[in-house]
């Protein structure tokens, strides 16, 4: 198998806690696929480690990738590339990305060429035809669909009540989190829950819009369906990608472990070598999410709840 300088980019888009890391792991174990992990988040963080446990500069995979990119783009350091990621991959940039109006000149002159070379270098060094980027950010999804003709997007969806419960647990443990790049306050639960519910509705609405604007290039995958029938959903995804994923489905059914490879960021356990995947839908929210937050979610997100059929899964 040979890599390519023009790989197909498989971008996983969605909310946090939606199963994106698990899907990243499944796809990355296919022989024609290499997964990079969360490029947007990973490269914005100084000294971000790889899942192999090494710093990126010292990693046997990312070290050569970064050195090659540095030679091709000597005027853009990795620190500057990280700053550009932080400045362009944000929600308020989406209108400019979609319309092409108002984008800074450095996006076309420096940012896009470096991204293209990054994906190409990853694919070539891994000997892969597909590169998975699980950054999840909506702005990056819009940019890839607009500027990269071979990019495809996988829209991961999970019941918003599950996300609310995951976020509420963090707040109760005194751990704030970010919504739309804004920090929440661990003692102010209601505003954080309202913002989370609104963000769930807004981001999934935009994702639907992306699908309408790019027919045949956006595939919606529900976390609950993936848990209920992994083979059906993974083989369905394979048809969308024109990639035979039946062996990946078989490995899940046989309980075989999946290796992590070299990912940046994400919620994967660092320095782990392999993991056996068990698909069990997390329904803890049904017993634990307070009724007032369920009502808040219903008020703020009811159109999407009806669209996705979550009103039948209360």
mmCIF file of C-alpha atoms in Angstrom:
data_model
loop_
_atom_site.group_PDB
_atom_site.id
_atom_site.type_symbol
_atom_site.label_atom_id
_atom_site.label_comp_id
_atom_site.label_asym_id
_atom_site.label_seq_id
_atom_site.Cartn_x
_atom_site.Cartn_y
_atom_site.Cartn_z
ATOM 1 C CA UNK A 1 0.000 0.000 0.000
ATOM 2 C CA UNK A 2 1.281 3.425 -0.921
ATOM 3 C CA UNK A 3 0.451 6.755 0.621
ATOM 4 C CA UNK A 4 -0.688 9.707 -1.423
ATOM 5 C CA UNK A 5 0.032 13.415 -1.666
ATOM 6 C CA UNK A 6 -3.700 14.009 -2.196
ATOM 7 C CA UNK A 7 -5.447 11.926 0.477
ATOM 8 C CA UNK A 8 -9.140 11.858 1.251
ATOM 9 C CA UNK A 9 -9.707 13.691 4.530
ATOM 10 C CA UNK A 10 -12.261 12.082 6.838
ATOM 11 C CA UNK A 11 -13.300 14.774 9.274
ATOM 12 C CA UNK A 12 -15.292 13.814 12.375
ATOM 13 C CA UNK A 13 -17.573 16.654 13.404
ATOM 14 C CA UNK A 14 -19.819 16.828 16.449
ATOM 15 C CA UNK A 15 -20.222 17.692 20.078
ATOM 16 C CA UNK A 16 -17.972 16.412 22.842
ATOM 17 C CA UNK A 17 -18.857 13.037 24.389
ATOM 18 C CA UNK A 18 -20.494 11.952 21.122
ATOM 19 C CA UNK A 19 -18.396 8.845 20.429
ATOM 20 C CA UNK A 20 -15.927 10.554 18.094
ATOM 21 C CA UNK A 21 -12.862 9.094 19.822
ATOM 22 C CA UNK A 22 -14.223 5.549 19.483
ATOM 23 C CA UNK A 23 -14.994 6.077 15.800
ATOM 24 C CA UNK A 24 -11.534 7.586 15.301
ATOM 25 C CA UNK A 25 -10.022 4.440 16.809
ATOM 26 C CA UNK A 26 -12.064 2.095 14.582
ATOM 27 C CA UNK A 27 -11.226 3.950 11.371
ATOM 28 C CA UNK A 28 -7.556 4.319 12.273
ATOM 29 C CA UNK A 29 -7.104 0.544 12.434
ATOM 30 C CA UNK A 30 -8.021 0.093 8.762
ATOM 31 C CA UNK A 31 -4.863 -0.502 6.678
ATOM 32 C CA UNK A 32 -5.710 2.305 4.252
ATOM 33 C CA UNK A 33 -6.460 4.852 6.974
ATOM 34 C CA UNK A 34 -4.269 6.881 9.316
ATOM 35 C CA UNK A 35 -5.778 8.904 12.121
ATOM 36 C CA UNK A 36 -4.194 12.120 13.349
ATOM 37 C CA UNK A 37 -6.542 12.718 16.279
ATOM 38 C CA UNK A 38 -7.720 16.239 17.147
ATOM 39 C CA UNK A 39 -5.456 18.453 15.063
ATOM 40 C CA UNK A 40 -7.162 21.704 16.067
ATOM 41 C CA UNK A 41 -6.903 21.101 19.802
ATOM 42 C CA UNK A 42 -3.643 19.195 19.791
ATOM 43 C CA UNK A 43 -1.562 21.675 17.834
ATOM 44 C CA UNK A 44 -2.879 24.649 19.796
ATOM 45 C CA UNK A 45 -1.495 23.189 23.040
ATOM 46 C CA UNK A 46 2.255 23.591 23.664
ATOM 47 C CA UNK A 47 4.042 20.267 24.222
ATOM 48 C CA UNK A 48 0.906 18.265 23.452
ATOM 49 C CA UNK A 49 1.746 14.563 23.871
ATOM 50 C CA UNK A 50 1.051 11.774 21.400
ATOM 51 C CA UNK A 51 -0.921 8.702 22.470
ATOM 52 C CA UNK A 52 2.374 6.790 22.316
ATOM 53 C CA UNK A 53 3.401 8.824 25.380
ATOM 54 C CA UNK A 54 6.085 10.910 23.690
ATOM 55 C CA UNK A 55 6.093 14.630 23.035
ATOM 56 C CA UNK A 56 5.253 15.353 19.402
ATOM 57 C CA UNK A 57 8.790 16.515 18.587
ATOM 58 C CA UNK A 58 10.168 13.247 19.990
ATOM 59 C CA UNK A 59 7.463 10.919 18.625
ATOM 60 C CA UNK A 60 8.729 8.521 15.906
ATOM 61 C CA UNK A 61 5.784 9.508 13.707
ATOM 62 C CA UNK A 62 5.049 13.158 14.478
ATOM 63 C CA UNK A 63 8.690 14.183 14.835
ATOM 64 C CA UNK A 64 9.502 13.531 11.126
ATOM 65 C CA UNK A 65 6.137 14.991 10.060
ATOM 66 C CA UNK A 66 6.824 18.225 11.896
ATOM 67 C CA UNK A 67 10.392 18.469 10.628
ATOM 68 C CA UNK A 68 9.281 17.952 7.017
ATOM 69 C CA UNK A 69 6.555 20.588 7.367
ATOM 70 C CA UNK A 70 9.082 22.937 8.930
ATOM 71 C CA UNK A 71 11.335 22.571 5.882
ATOM 72 C CA UNK A 72 8.438 23.215 3.500
ATOM 73 C CA UNK A 73 7.120 26.187 5.463
ATOM 74 C CA UNK A 74 10.163 27.821 7.067
ATOM 75 C CA UNK A 75 8.298 31.108 7.579
ATOM 76 C CA UNK A 76 5.614 29.493 9.772
ATOM 77 C CA UNK A 77 6.682 27.941 13.065
ATOM 78 C CA UNK A 78 4.567 25.305 14.811
ATOM 79 C CA UNK A 79 3.769 27.871 17.480
ATOM 80 C CA UNK A 80 2.461 30.249 14.807
ATOM 81 C CA UNK A 81 0.503 27.425 13.156
ATOM 82 C CA UNK A 82 -1.101 26.710 16.514
ATOM 83 C CA UNK A 83 -2.052 30.364 16.883
ATOM 84 C CA UNK A 84 -3.575 30.347 13.390
ATOM 85 C CA UNK A 85 -5.630 27.289 14.329
ATOM 86 C CA UNK A 86 -6.930 29.146 17.355
ATOM 87 C CA UNK A 87 -7.784 32.234 15.301
ATOM 88 C CA UNK A 88 -9.568 30.564 12.376
ATOM 89 C CA UNK A 89 -11.168 27.424 13.817
ATOM 90 C CA UNK A 90 -13.791 29.182 15.909
ATOM 91 C CA UNK A 91 -17.581 29.594 15.524
ATOM 92 C CA UNK A 92 -17.534 33.303 14.692
ATOM 93 C CA UNK A 93 -15.401 32.572 11.616
ATOM 94 C CA UNK A 94 -18.010 30.279 10.034
ATOM 95 C CA UNK A 95 -19.864 32.984 8.013
ATOM 96 C CA UNK A 96 -16.590 34.210 6.500
ATOM 97 C CA UNK A 97 -15.492 30.653 5.719
ATOM 98 C CA UNK A 98 -18.785 29.797 4.014
ATOM 99 C CA UNK A 99 -18.983 33.028 2.002
ATOM 100 C CA UNK A 100 -15.283 33.673 1.447
ATOM 101 C CA UNK A 101 -15.810 37.277 2.524
ATOM 102 C CA UNK A 102 -13.762 38.731 5.357
ATOM 103 C CA UNK A 103 -11.104 36.044 5.714
ATOM 104 C CA UNK A 104 -7.594 37.380 6.428
ATOM 105 C CA UNK A 105 -5.068 37.105 3.599
ATOM 106 C CA UNK A 106 -2.878 34.747 5.650
ATOM 107 C CA UNK A 107 -5.601 32.079 5.498
ATOM 108 C CA UNK A 108 -5.095 31.625 1.765
ATOM 109 C CA UNK A 109 -1.379 32.437 1.693
ATOM 110 C CA UNK A 110 -0.132 30.430 4.676
ATOM 111 C CA UNK A 111 -2.805 28.563 6.603
ATOM 112 C CA UNK A 112 -4.442 26.538 3.811
ATOM 113 C CA UNK A 113 -1.154 25.490 2.122
ATOM 114 C CA UNK A 114 0.254 24.302 5.447
ATOM 115 C CA UNK A 115 -2.890 22.306 6.178
ATOM 116 C CA UNK A 116 -2.748 20.683 2.745
ATOM 117 C CA UNK A 117 0.887 19.733 3.196
ATOM 118 C CA UNK A 118 0.191 18.481 6.725
ATOM 119 C CA UNK A 119 -2.479 16.025 5.560
ATOM 120 C CA UNK A 120 -0.379 14.958 2.573
ATOM 121 C CA UNK A 121 2.708 14.368 4.725
ATOM 122 C CA UNK A 122 0.719 12.349 7.266
ATOM 123 C CA UNK A 123 -0.759 10.162 4.514
ATOM 124 C CA UNK A 124 2.531 9.651 2.713
ATOM 125 C CA UNK A 125 4.495 8.719 5.830
ATOM 126 C CA UNK A 126 1.757 6.358 7.017
ATOM 127 C CA UNK A 127 1.241 4.830 3.582
ATOM 128 C CA UNK A 128 -2.464 5.648 3.690
ATOM 129 C CA UNK A 129 -5.127 6.943 1.304
ATOM 130 C CA UNK A 130 -7.339 8.403 4.037
ATOM 131 C CA UNK A 131 -6.482 10.745 6.912
ATOM 132 C CA UNK A 132 -8.867 11.045 9.862
ATOM 133 C CA UNK A 133 -9.061 14.379 11.666
ATOM 134 C CA UNK A 134 -11.363 14.180 14.693
ATOM 135 C CA UNK A 135 -11.101 17.835 15.745
ATOM 136 C CA UNK A 136 -14.949 18.060 15.803
ATOM 137 C CA UNK A 137 -14.968 21.863 15.350
ATOM 138 C CA UNK A 138 -17.659 23.212 13.042
ATOM 139 C CA UNK A 139 -15.460 25.946 11.601
ATOM 140 C CA UNK A 140 -12.803 23.465 10.506
ATOM 141 C CA UNK A 141 -15.481 21.246 8.952
ATOM 142 C CA UNK A 142 -16.743 24.223 6.937
ATOM 143 C CA UNK A 143 -13.213 25.080 5.818
ATOM 144 C CA UNK A 144 -12.439 21.536 4.689
ATOM 145 C CA UNK A 145 -15.705 21.174 2.778
ATOM 146 C CA UNK A 146 -15.182 24.549 1.114
ATOM 147 C CA UNK A 147 -11.482 24.306 0.258
ATOM 148 C CA UNK A 148 -10.570 20.597 0.083
ATOM 149 C CA UNK A 149 -12.349 18.815 -2.756
ATOM 150 C CA UNK A 150 -11.684 15.316 -1.374
ATOM 151 C CA UNK A 151 -12.774 16.043 2.185
ATOM 152 C CA UNK A 152 -15.716 14.136 3.657
ATOM 153 C CA UNK A 153 -17.411 14.838 6.973
ATOM 154 C CA UNK A 154 -18.858 12.371 9.475
ATOM 155 C CA UNK A 155 -21.442 14.133 11.640
ATOM 156 C CA UNK A 156 -21.597 12.384 15.020
ATOM 157 C CA UNK A 157 -24.808 12.928 16.981
ATOM 158 C CA UNK A 158 -25.602 11.933 20.544
ATOM 159 C CA UNK A 159 -28.744 12.645 22.569
ATOM 160 C CA UNK A 160 -28.144 16.064 24.128
ATOM 161 C CA UNK A 161 -29.372 14.875 27.499
ATOM 162 C CA UNK A 162 -26.377 12.572 27.670
ATOM 163 C CA UNK A 163 -24.057 15.517 27.058
ATOM 164 C CA UNK A 164 -25.877 17.586 29.696
ATOM 165 C CA UNK A 165 -25.380 14.837 32.253
ATOM 166 C CA UNK A 166 -21.680 14.498 31.381
ATOM 167 C CA UNK A 167 -21.220 18.250 31.782
ATOM 168 C CA UNK A 168 -23.216 18.393 35.006
ATOM 169 C CA UNK A 169 -21.040 15.687 36.551
ATOM 170 C CA UNK A 170 -17.975 17.805 35.821
ATOM 171 C CA UNK A 171 -19.525 20.872 37.390
ATOM 172 C CA UNK A 172 -20.532 18.947 40.501
ATOM 173 C CA UNK A 173 -16.944 17.741 40.796
ATOM 174 C CA UNK A 174 -15.770 21.363 40.675
ATOM 175 C CA UNK A 175 -14.366 21.068 37.145
ATOM 176 C CA UNK A 176 -15.405 23.847 34.732
ATOM 177 C CA UNK A 177 -15.476 23.271 31.002
ATOM 178 C CA UNK A 178 -15.652 25.332 27.833
ATOM 179 C CA UNK A 179 -18.723 25.920 25.657
ATOM 180 C CA UNK A 180 -18.103 27.894 22.453
ATOM 181 C CA UNK A 181 -14.599 28.659 23.754
ATOM 182 C CA UNK A 182 -16.057 30.199 26.928
ATOM 183 C CA UNK A 183 -15.248 28.944 30.411
ATOM 184 C CA UNK A 184 -18.153 27.916 32.625
ATOM 185 C CA UNK A 185 -18.318 28.434 36.393
ATOM 186 C CA UNK A 186 -18.416 25.238 38.507
ATOM 187 C CA UNK A 187 -20.894 26.771 40.962
ATOM 188 C CA UNK A 188 -23.322 28.200 38.396
ATOM 189 C CA UNK A 189 -24.956 25.092 36.982
ATOM 190 C CA UNK A 190 -28.095 26.498 35.339
ATOM 191 C CA UNK A 191 -26.358 28.991 32.986
ATOM 192 C CA UNK A 192 -23.831 26.332 31.964
ATOM 193 C CA UNK A 193 -26.594 23.807 31.263
ATOM 194 C CA UNK A 194 -28.582 26.362 29.253
ATOM 195 C CA UNK A 195 -25.527 27.262 27.176
ATOM 196 C CA UNK A 196 -24.734 23.574 26.616
ATOM 197 C CA UNK A 197 -28.278 22.813 25.440
ATOM 198 C CA UNK A 198 -28.287 25.836 23.126
ATOM 199 C CA UNK A 199 -24.857 24.928 21.730
ATOM 200 C CA UNK A 200 -26.043 21.346 21.078
ATOM 201 C CA UNK A 201 -28.984 22.632 19.065
ATOM 202 C CA UNK A 202 -27.006 25.307 17.219
ATOM 203 C CA UNK A 203 -24.077 23.067 16.274
ATOM 204 C CA UNK A 204 -26.278 20.223 15.034
ATOM 205 C CA UNK A 205 -28.403 22.685 13.046
ATOM 206 C CA UNK A 206 -25.271 23.981 11.333
ATOM 207 C CA UNK A 207 -24.175 20.410 10.663
ATOM 208 C CA UNK A 208 -27.487 19.750 8.903
ATOM 209 C CA UNK A 209 -26.902 22.897 6.838
ATOM 210 C CA UNK A 210 -23.472 21.622 5.823
ATOM 211 C CA UNK A 211 -25.108 18.434 4.564
ATOM 212 C CA UNK A 212 -27.601 20.378 2.464
ATOM 213 C CA UNK A 213 -24.834 22.527 1.008
ATOM 214 C CA UNK A 214 -22.567 19.550 0.257
ATOM 215 C CA UNK A 215 -24.706 16.620 -0.940
ATOM 216 C CA UNK A 216 -22.939 13.284 -0.772
ATOM 217 C CA UNK A 217 -20.106 14.592 1.395
ATOM 218 C CA UNK A 218 -21.645 14.596 4.900
ATOM 219 C CA UNK A 219 -22.722 11.398 6.662
ATOM 220 C CA UNK A 220 -24.737 11.469 9.884
ATOM 221 C CA UNK A 221 -23.977 8.783 12.458
ATOM 222 C CA UNK A 222 -25.951 8.473 15.689
ATOM 223 C CA UNK A 223 -24.082 7.351 18.791
ATOM 224 C CA UNK A 224 -27.088 5.349 19.970
ATOM 225 C CA UNK A 225 -27.388 3.490 16.651
ATOM 226 C CA UNK A 226 -23.666 2.723 16.694
ATOM 227 C CA UNK A 227 -24.034 1.207 20.161
ATOM 228 C CA UNK A 228 -27.139 -0.771 19.206
ATOM 229 C CA UNK A 229 -25.789 -2.264 15.986
ATOM 230 C CA UNK A 230 -22.075 -1.544 15.364
ATOM 231 C CA UNK A 231 -21.811 -3.746 12.280
ATOM 232 C CA UNK A 232 -24.747 -2.153 10.499
ATOM 233 C CA UNK A 233 -23.590 1.395 11.186
ATOM 234 C CA UNK A 234 -19.919 0.808 10.411
ATOM 235 C CA UNK A 235 -20.674 -0.978 7.147
ATOM 236 C CA UNK A 236 -23.106 1.837 6.268
ATOM 237 C CA UNK A 237 -20.291 4.295 6.924
ATOM 238 C CA UNK A 238 -18.014 2.214 4.715
ATOM 239 C CA UNK A 239 -20.435 2.554 1.813
ATOM 240 C CA UNK A 240 -20.407 6.320 2.258
ATOM 241 C CA UNK A 241 -16.606 6.348 2.213
ATOM 242 C CA UNK A 242 -16.320 3.716 -0.538
ATOM 243 C CA UNK A 243 -14.129 1.786 1.879
ATOM 244 C CA UNK A 244 -14.626 -1.798 3.033
ATOM 245 C CA UNK A 245 -14.998 -1.611 6.820
ATOM 246 C CA UNK A 246 -16.477 -5.082 7.307
ATOM 247 C CA UNK A 247 -13.286 -6.369 8.944
ATOM 248 C CA UNK A 248 -13.440 -3.540 11.489
ATOM 249 C CA UNK A 249 -17.014 -4.543 12.325
ATOM 250 C CA UNK A 250 -15.903 -8.161 12.650
ATOM 251 C CA UNK A 251 -13.126 -7.231 15.062
ATOM 252 C CA UNK A 252 -15.646 -5.462 17.282
ATOM 253 C CA UNK A 253 -17.926 -8.519 17.283
ATOM 254 C CA UNK A 254 -15.003 -10.849 18.056
ATOM 255 C CA UNK A 255 -13.791 -8.610 20.880
ATOM 256 C CA UNK A 256 -10.391 -8.054 19.309
ATOM 257 C CA UNK A 257 -8.327 -5.077 20.540
ATOM 258 C CA UNK A 258 -7.758 -1.920 18.520
ATOM 259 C CA UNK A 259 -4.387 -0.176 18.567
ATOM 260 C CA UNK A 260 -4.113 3.557 19.184
ATOM 261 C CA UNK A 261 -1.395 4.520 16.728
ATOM 262 C CA UNK A 262 -0.168 8.116 17.003
ATOM 263 C CA UNK A 263 -2.961 10.528 17.888
ATOM 264 C CA UNK A 264 -2.820 14.059 19.202
ATOM 265 C CA UNK A 265 -5.210 15.260 21.890
ATOM 266 C CA UNK A 266 -8.610 13.598 22.290
ATOM 267 C CA UNK A 267 -9.834 11.616 25.267
ATOM 268 C CA UNK A 268 -7.801 8.505 24.489
ATOM 269 C CA UNK A 269 -5.689 7.202 27.357
ATOM 270 C CA UNK A 270 -2.090 8.271 26.847
ATOM 271 C CA UNK A 271 0.576 5.603 26.451
ATOM 272 C CA UNK A 272 -2.024 2.848 25.997
ATOM 273 C CA UNK A 273 -1.177 0.260 23.352
ATOM 274 C CA UNK A 274 -4.580 -1.211 22.529
ATOM 275 C CA UNK A 275 -8.192 -1.286 23.618
ATOM 276 C CA UNK A 276 -11.101 -3.671 23.214
ATOM 277 C CA UNK A 277 -14.190 -1.713 22.218
ATOM 278 C CA UNK A 278 -17.463 -2.331 24.009
ATOM 279 C CA UNK A 279 -20.460 -0.477 22.621
ATOM 280 C CA UNK A 280 -22.826 0.274 25.444
ATOM 281 C CA UNK A 281 -25.017 3.372 25.242
ATOM 282 C CA UNK A 282 -24.564 5.584 28.291
ATOM 283 C CA UNK A 283 -28.094 5.998 29.648
ATOM 284 C CA UNK A 284 -27.115 7.225 33.094
ATOM 285 C CA UNK A 285 -28.811 10.537 32.327
ATOM 286 C CA UNK A 286 -32.206 8.813 32.482
ATOM 287 C CA UNK A 287 -31.794 8.211 36.205
ATOM 288 C CA UNK A 288 -29.614 11.168 37.131
ATOM 289 C CA UNK A 289 -30.337 14.241 35.004
ATOM 290 C CA UNK A 290 -32.681 16.539 36.993
ATOM 291 C CA UNK A 291 -36.073 17.228 35.448
ATOM 292 C CA UNK A 292 -35.451 20.971 35.244
ATOM 293 C CA UNK A 293 -32.506 20.416 32.926
ATOM 294 C CA UNK A 294 -34.471 17.976 30.770
ATOM 295 C CA UNK A 295 -37.149 20.656 30.429
ATOM 296 C CA UNK A 296 -34.521 23.279 29.606
ATOM 297 C CA UNK A 297 -33.113 21.025 26.892
ATOM 298 C CA UNK A 298 -36.593 20.424 25.460
ATOM 299 C CA UNK A 299 -37.363 24.148 25.324
ATOM 300 C CA UNK A 300 -34.075 25.163 23.705
ATOM 301 C CA UNK A 301 -33.593 22.223 21.334
ATOM 302 C CA UNK A 302 -37.069 20.899 20.465
ATOM 303 C CA UNK A 303 -36.760 21.244 16.645
ATOM 304 C CA UNK A 304 -33.636 19.081 16.609
ATOM 305 C CA UNK A 305 -35.126 16.664 19.150
ATOM 306 C CA UNK A 306 -38.022 16.058 16.760
ATOM 307 C CA UNK A 307 -35.739 15.944 13.692
ATOM 308 C CA UNK A 308 -33.482 13.300 15.221
ATOM 309 C CA UNK A 309 -36.300 11.338 16.845
ATOM 310 C CA UNK A 310 -35.044 11.764 20.397
ATOM 311 C CA UNK A 311 -38.570 12.561 21.604
ATOM 312 C CA UNK A 312 -39.293 8.841 21.204
ATOM 313 C CA UNK A 313 -36.331 7.889 23.415
ATOM 314 C CA UNK A 314 -37.147 9.771 26.591
#
